[in-house]
Short mmCIF file of C-alpha atoms and ligand atoms in Angstrom, two decimals:
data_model
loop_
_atom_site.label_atom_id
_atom_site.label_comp_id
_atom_site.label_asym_id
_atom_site.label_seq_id
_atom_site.Cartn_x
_atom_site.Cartn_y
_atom_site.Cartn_z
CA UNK A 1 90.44 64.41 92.18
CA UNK A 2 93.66 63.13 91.13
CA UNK A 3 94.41 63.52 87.10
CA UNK A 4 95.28 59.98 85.87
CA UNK A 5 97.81 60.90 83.38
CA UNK A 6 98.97 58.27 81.13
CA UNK A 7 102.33 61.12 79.58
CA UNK A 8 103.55 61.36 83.25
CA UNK A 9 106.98 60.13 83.57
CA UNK A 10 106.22 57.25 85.57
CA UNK A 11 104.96 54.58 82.95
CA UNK A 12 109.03 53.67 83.21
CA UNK A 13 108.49 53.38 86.92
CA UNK A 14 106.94 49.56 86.01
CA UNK A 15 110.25 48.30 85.63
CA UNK A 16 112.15 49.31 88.68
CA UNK A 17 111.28 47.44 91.86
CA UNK A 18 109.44 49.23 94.17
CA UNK A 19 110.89 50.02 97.26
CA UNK A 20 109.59 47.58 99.28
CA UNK A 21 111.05 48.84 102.58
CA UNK A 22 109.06 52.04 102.25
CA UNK A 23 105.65 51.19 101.62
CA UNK A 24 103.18 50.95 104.34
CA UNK A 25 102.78 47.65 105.81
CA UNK A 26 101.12 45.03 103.66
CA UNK A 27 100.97 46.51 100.31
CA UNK A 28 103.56 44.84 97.52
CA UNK A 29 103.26 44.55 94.16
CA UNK A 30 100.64 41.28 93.13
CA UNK A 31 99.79 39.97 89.30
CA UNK A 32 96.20 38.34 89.03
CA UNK A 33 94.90 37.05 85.91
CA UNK A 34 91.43 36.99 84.98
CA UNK A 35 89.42 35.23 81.98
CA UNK A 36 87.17 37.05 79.85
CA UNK A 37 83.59 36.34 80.05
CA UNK A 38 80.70 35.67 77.23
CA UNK A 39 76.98 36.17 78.34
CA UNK A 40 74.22 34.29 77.83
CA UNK A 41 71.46 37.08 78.99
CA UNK A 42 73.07 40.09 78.35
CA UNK A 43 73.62 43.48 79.70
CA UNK A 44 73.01 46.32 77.15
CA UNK A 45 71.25 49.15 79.42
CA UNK A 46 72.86 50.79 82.27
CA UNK A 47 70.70 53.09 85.00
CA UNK A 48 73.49 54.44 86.37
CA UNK A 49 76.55 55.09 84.25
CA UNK A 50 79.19 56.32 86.54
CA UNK A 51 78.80 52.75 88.46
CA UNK A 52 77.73 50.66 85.58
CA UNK A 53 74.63 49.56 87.21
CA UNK A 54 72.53 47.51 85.13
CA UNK A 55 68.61 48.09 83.90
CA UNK A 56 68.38 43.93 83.76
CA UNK A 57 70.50 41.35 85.90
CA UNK A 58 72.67 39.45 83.25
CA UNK A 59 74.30 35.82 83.26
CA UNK A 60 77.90 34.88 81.71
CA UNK A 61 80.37 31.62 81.32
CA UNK A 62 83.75 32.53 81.73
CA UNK A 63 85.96 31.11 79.08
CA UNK A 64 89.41 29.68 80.22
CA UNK A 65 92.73 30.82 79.11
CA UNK A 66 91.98 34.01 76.67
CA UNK A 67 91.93 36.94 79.39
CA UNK A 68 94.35 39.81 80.96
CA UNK A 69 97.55 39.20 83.18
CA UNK A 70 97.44 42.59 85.19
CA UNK A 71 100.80 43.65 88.10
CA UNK A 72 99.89 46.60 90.05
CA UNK A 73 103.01 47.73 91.82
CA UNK A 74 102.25 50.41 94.64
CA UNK A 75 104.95 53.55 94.28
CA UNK A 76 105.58 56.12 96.72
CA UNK A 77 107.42 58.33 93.87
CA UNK A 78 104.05 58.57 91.88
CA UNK A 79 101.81 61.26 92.09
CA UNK A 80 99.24 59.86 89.84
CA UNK A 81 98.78 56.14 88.08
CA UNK A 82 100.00 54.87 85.27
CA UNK A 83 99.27 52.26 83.45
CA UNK A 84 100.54 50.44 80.14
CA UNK A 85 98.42 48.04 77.91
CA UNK A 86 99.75 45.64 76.24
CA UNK A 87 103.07 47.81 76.57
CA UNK A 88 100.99 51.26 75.53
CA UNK A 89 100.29 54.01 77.67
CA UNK A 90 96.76 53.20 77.90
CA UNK A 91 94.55 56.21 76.60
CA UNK A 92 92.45 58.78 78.84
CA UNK A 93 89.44 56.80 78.15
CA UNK A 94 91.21 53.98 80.19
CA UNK A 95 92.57 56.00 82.73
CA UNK A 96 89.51 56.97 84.10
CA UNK A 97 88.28 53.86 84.52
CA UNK A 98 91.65 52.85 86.02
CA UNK A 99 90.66 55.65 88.33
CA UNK A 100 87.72 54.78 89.41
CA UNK A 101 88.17 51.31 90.34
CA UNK A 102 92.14 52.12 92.04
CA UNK A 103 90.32 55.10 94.02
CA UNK A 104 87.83 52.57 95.52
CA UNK A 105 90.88 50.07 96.66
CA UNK A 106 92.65 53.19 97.57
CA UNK A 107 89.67 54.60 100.08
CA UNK A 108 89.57 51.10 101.31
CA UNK A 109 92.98 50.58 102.34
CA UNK A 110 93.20 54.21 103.57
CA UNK A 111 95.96 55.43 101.93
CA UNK A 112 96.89 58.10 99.16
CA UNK A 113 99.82 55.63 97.37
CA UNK A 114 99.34 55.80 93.67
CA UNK A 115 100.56 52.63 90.92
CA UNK A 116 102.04 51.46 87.92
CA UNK A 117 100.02 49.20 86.45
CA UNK A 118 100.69 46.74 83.58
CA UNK A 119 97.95 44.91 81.87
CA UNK A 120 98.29 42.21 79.23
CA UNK A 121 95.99 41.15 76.99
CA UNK A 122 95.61 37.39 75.84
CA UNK A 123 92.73 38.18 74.01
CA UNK A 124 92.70 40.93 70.84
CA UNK A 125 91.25 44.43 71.90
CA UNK A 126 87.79 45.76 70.31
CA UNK A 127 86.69 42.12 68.65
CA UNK A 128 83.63 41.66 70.56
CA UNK A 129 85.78 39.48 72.90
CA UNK A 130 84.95 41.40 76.65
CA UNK A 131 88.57 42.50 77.08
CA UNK A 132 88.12 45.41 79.02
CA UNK A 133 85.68 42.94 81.37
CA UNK A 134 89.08 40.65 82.27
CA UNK A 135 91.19 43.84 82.08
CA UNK A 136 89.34 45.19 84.99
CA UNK A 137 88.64 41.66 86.97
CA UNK A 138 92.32 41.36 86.49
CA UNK A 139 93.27 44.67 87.70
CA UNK A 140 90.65 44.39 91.00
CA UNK A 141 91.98 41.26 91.80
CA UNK A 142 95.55 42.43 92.08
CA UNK A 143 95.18 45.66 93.43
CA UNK A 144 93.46 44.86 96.54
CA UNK A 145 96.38 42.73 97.07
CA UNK A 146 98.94 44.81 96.48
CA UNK A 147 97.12 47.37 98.79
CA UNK A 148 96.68 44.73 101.03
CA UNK A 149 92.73 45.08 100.77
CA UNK A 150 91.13 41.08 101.89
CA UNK A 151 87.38 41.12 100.46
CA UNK A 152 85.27 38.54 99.24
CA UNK A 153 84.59 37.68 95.87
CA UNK A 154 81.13 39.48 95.57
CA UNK A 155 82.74 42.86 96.78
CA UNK A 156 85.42 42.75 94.56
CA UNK A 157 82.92 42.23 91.90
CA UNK A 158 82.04 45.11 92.57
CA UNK A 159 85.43 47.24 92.65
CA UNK A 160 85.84 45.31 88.98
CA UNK A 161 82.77 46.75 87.94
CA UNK A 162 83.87 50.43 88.38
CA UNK A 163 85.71 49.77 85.46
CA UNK A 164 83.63 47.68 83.31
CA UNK A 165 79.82 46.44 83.98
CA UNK A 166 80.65 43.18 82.69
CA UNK A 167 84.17 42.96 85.02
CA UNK A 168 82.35 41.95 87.89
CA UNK A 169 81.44 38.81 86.12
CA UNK A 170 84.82 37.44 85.21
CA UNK A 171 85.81 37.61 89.31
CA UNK A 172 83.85 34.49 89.85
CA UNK A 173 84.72 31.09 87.43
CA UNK A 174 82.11 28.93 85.76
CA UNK A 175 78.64 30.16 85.37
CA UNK A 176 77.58 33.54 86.55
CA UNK A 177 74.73 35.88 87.54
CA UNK A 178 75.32 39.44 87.94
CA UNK A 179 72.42 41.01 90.26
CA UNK A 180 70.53 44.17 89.04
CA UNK A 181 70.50 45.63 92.56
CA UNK A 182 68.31 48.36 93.66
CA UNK A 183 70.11 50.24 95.70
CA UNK A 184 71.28 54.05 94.35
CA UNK A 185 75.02 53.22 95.72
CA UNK A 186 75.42 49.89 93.65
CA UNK A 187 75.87 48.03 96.81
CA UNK A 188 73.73 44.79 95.70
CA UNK A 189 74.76 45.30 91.90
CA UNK A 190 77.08 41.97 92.49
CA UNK A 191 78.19 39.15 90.83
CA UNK A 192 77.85 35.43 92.31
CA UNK A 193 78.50 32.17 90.91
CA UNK A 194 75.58 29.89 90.27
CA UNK A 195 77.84 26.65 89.15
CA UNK A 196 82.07 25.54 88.70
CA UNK A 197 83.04 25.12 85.22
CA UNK A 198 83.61 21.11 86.31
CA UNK A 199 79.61 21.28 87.68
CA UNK A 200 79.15 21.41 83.68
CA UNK A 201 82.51 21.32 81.60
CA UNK A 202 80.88 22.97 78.53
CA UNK A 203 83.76 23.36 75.35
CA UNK A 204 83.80 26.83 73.97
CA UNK A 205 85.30 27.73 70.05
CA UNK A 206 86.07 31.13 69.52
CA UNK A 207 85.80 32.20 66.59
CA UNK A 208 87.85 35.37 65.78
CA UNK A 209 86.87 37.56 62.49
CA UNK A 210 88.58 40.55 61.90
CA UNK A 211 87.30 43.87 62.66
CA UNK A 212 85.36 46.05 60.04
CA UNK A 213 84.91 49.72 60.35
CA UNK A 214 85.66 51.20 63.96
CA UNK A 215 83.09 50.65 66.46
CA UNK A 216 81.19 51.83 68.92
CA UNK A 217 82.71 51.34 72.59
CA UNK A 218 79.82 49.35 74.62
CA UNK A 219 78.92 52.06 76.72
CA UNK A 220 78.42 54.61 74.35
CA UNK A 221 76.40 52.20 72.13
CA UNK A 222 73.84 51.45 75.24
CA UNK A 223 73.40 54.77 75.74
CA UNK A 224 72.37 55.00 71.93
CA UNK A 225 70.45 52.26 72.01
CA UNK A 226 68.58 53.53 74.81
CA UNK A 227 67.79 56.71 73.26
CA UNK A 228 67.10 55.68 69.92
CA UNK A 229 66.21 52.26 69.40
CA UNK A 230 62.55 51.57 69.69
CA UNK A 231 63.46 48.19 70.80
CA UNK A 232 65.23 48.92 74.04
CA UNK A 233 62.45 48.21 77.09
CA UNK A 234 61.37 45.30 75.05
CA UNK A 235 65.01 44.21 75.26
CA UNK A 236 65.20 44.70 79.53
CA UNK A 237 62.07 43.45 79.44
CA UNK A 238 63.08 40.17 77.72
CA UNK A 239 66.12 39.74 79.87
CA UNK A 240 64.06 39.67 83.18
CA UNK A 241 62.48 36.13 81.55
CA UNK A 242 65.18 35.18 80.11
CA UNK A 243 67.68 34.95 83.42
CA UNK A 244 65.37 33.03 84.83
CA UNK A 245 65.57 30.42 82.42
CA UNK A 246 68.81 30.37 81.68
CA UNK A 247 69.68 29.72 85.48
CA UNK A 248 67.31 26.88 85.29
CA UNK A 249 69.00 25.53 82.48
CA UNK A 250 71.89 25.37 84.04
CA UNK A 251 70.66 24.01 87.25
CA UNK A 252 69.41 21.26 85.43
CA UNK A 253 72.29 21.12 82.76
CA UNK A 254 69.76 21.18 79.68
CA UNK A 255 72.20 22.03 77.03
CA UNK A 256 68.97 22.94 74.59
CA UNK A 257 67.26 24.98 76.61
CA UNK A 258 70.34 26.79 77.13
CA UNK A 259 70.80 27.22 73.37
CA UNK A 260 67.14 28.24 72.85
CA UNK A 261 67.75 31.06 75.08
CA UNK A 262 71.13 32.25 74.70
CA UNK A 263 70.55 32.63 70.90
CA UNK A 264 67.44 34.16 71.39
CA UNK A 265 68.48 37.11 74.25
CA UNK A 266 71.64 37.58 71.74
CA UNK A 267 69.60 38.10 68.63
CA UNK A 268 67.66 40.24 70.64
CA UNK A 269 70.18 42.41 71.51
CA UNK A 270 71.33 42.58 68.43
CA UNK A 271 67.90 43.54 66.98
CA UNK A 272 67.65 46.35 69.18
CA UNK A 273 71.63 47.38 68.40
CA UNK A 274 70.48 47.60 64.57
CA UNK A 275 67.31 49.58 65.39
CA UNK A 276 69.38 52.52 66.75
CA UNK A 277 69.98 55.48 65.36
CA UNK A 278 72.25 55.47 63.67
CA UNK A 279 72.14 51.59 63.18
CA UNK A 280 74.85 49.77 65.00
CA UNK A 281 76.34 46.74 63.14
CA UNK A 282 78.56 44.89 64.68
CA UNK A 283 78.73 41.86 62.19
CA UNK A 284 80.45 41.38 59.53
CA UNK A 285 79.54 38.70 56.67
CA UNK A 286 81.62 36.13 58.54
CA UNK A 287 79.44 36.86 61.68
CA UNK A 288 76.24 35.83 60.22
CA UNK A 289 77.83 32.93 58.10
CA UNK A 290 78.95 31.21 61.51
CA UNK A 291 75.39 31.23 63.01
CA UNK A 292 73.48 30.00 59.56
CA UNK A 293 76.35 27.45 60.18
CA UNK A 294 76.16 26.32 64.00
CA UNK A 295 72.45 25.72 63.29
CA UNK A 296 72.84 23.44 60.20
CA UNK A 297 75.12 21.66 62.65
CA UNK A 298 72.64 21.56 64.99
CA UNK A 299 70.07 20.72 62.95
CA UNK A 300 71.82 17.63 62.21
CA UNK A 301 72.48 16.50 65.91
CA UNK A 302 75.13 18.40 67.15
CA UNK A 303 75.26 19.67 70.71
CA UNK A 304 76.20 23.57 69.97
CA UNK A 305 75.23 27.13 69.78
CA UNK A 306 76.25 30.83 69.43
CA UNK A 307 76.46 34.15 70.75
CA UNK A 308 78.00 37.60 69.95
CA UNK A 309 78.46 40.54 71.99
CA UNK A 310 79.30 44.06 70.51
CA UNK A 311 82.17 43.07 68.16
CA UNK A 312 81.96 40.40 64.65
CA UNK A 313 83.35 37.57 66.92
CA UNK A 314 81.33 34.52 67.83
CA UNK A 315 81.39 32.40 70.60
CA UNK A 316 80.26 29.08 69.52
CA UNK A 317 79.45 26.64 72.95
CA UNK A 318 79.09 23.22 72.25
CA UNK A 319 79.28 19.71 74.75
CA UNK A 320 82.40 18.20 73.95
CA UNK A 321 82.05 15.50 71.38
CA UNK A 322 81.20 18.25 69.04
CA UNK A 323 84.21 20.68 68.93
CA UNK A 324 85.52 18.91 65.85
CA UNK A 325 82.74 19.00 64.01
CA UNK A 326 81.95 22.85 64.55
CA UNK A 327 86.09 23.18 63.75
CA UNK A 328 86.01 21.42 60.83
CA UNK A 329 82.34 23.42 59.79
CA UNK A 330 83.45 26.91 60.62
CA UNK A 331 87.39 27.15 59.85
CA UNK A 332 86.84 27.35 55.85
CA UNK A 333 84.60 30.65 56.18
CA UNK A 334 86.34 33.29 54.47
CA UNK A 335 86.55 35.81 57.29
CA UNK A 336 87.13 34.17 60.10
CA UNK A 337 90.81 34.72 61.48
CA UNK A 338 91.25 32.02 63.81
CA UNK A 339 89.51 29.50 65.79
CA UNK A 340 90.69 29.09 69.70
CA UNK A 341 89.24 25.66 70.84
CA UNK A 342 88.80 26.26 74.94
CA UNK A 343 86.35 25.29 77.56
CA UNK A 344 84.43 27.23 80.59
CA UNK A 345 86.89 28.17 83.02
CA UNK A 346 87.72 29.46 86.35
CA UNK A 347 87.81 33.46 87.63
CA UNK A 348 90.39 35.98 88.28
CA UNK A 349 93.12 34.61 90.94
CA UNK A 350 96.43 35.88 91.79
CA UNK A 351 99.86 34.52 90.11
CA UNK A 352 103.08 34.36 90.96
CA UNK A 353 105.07 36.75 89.31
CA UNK A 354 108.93 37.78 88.98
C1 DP6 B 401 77.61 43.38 74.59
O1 DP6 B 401 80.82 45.77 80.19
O2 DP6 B 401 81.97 46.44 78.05
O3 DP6 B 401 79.39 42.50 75.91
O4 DP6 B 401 80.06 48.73 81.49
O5 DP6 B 401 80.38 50.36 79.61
O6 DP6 B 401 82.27 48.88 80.30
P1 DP6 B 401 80.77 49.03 80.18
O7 DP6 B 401 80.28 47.96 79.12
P2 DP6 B 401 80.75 46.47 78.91
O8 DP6 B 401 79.50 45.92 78.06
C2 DP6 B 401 79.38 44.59 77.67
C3 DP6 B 401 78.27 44.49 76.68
C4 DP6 B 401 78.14 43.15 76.01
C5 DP6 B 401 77.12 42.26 76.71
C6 DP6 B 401 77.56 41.60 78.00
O9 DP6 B 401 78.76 41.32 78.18
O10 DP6 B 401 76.67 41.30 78.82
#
């Protein structure tokens, strides 16, 4: 196995041109971006943690504009990737992942060529805001075209989620289910979307609060959670009902029942997250000010609700005559950095680039 090593001289090698006139036929360097993705039935439980397979199927919306811009540019000089985030070597941690999902297009397009990659963040690191889910859509997206590797979107779901579980669902736009699967291999552990982001052109706020104490990377924290908290198979448990009805309320566009269970299946994630050992808080005071918040606004009429994955931010969806209101409502919190006002959105797709 190739050593992914993010001191080798090459990290300069992203800004000379690759030699075009060497590389086998059809690989060239490609740039995808890819959205980040918020779920609504959430994925805290892997059984397989070398493929991030999933204990529960989950569902997501992607969220337009905040995601990763990611050029892969295949290099016959390189004897190993490289990669720089957000103009960083990226860490060992990162590298392996990078591995494991350029190995896959590498196998596929039969060829030993290594890459520089260059990812881009749009979206702060380590907030709770699923960047290393567009990081990796992102990166799957454009390096099976630079290797010249044509699959569909459910396959490369499932290159993307080599790198992160939740990748695979920021491939697709709109609303998403990510399959379980059964099989040991991960084959039918995909992604599909289930409607377009103009089937039901839901508003999103993000709400951005700063970052407390350092916390726990996701995957570490499910395995935690799965060995500690006494919570944990009620949690899987409750995601195989909830799915179900949050597909249905999509289906029939029942903004409610959509609320109901989204804020439920996040709350009880985050129940069994604090019943770990040791306890893992991810909010801060801000956090749980913004949901006593959304529901006094919704108590009063107006078409929103929350949900949090493993960092203090808050996604706050609402219909669209109520963005102002839930601006105007959450923007005087002290905490809370920044609102981005944004909308569902579409999945990761190849751009142009220079
Ligand atoms: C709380 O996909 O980041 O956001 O597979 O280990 O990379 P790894 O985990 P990751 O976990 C996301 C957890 C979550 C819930 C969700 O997005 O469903």
């Amino acid at each position: 196995m190739t050593h992914e090593d993010a001191s080798s001289p090459a990290a300069s090698s992203l800004a000379r041109p690759v030699s075009g006139a060497n590389l086998p036929d059809g690989m060239q360097r490609a740039a995808a971006f890819a959205p980040i993705n918020i779920a609504l039935s959430k994925y805290w439980g892997k059984r397989d943690y070398e493929r991030n397979l999933p204990l529960a199927p989950s569902v997501s919306v992607c969220i337009a504009e905040l995601g990763t811009l990611t050029i892969v540019a295949p290099n016959l000089d390189l004897d190993g990737n490289v990669m720089l985030i957000n103009d960083k070597p990226a860490d060992q941690k990162a590298l392996v992942r990078v591995g494991r999902v350029m190995r896959s297009v590498r196998a596929l397009a039969g060829t030993e060529v290594r890459a520089g990659v260059r990812a881009v963040n749009t979206v702060p690191t380590a907030q709770g805001l699923a960047s290393s889910a567009s990081a990796f859509a992102a990166l799957a997206r454009a390096a099976t075209a630079a290797y010249g590797v044509g699959l569909d979107d459910g396959a490369l779901s499932g290159i993307a989620r080599l790198g992160s579980g939740s990748a695979c669902r920021s491939v697709h736009g709109g609303f998403v289910l990510w399959q379980r699967g059964e099989r040991d291999d991960g084959s039918d552990s995909l992604a599909e979307q289930i409607a377009t982001p103009e089937d039901w052109p839901l508003r999103a706020v993000i709400v951005h609060i700063g970052e407390g104490p350092k916390k726990t990377p996701s995957g570490e924290g499910m395995r935690l959670s799965a060995d500690t908290s006494p919570f944990f198979s009620a949690f899987i448990d409750t995601c195989f009902r909830d799915v179900p009805e949050c597909l249905g309320a999509i289906a029939s566009r029942d903004f409610e029942r959509l609320g109901e269970v989204s804020e439920a299946n996040c709350l009880a994630m985050h129940a069994t997250m604090l019943a770990t050992r040791p306890g893992l808080i991810y909010w801060q005071a801000a956090t749980v000010e913004v949901m006593h918040t959304v529901r006094r606004l919704r108590a009063v009429g107006v078409a929103a609700f929350f949900t949090i994955d493993a960092g203090p931010s808050v996604v706050v969806l609402c219909e669209a005559g109520a963005v102002d209101g839930v601006c105007t409502a959450i923007g005087g919190i002290p905490g809370v950095v920044k609102l981005t006002r944004t909308r569902v959105g579409g999945g990761a797709h190849l751009v142009p680039h220079g």
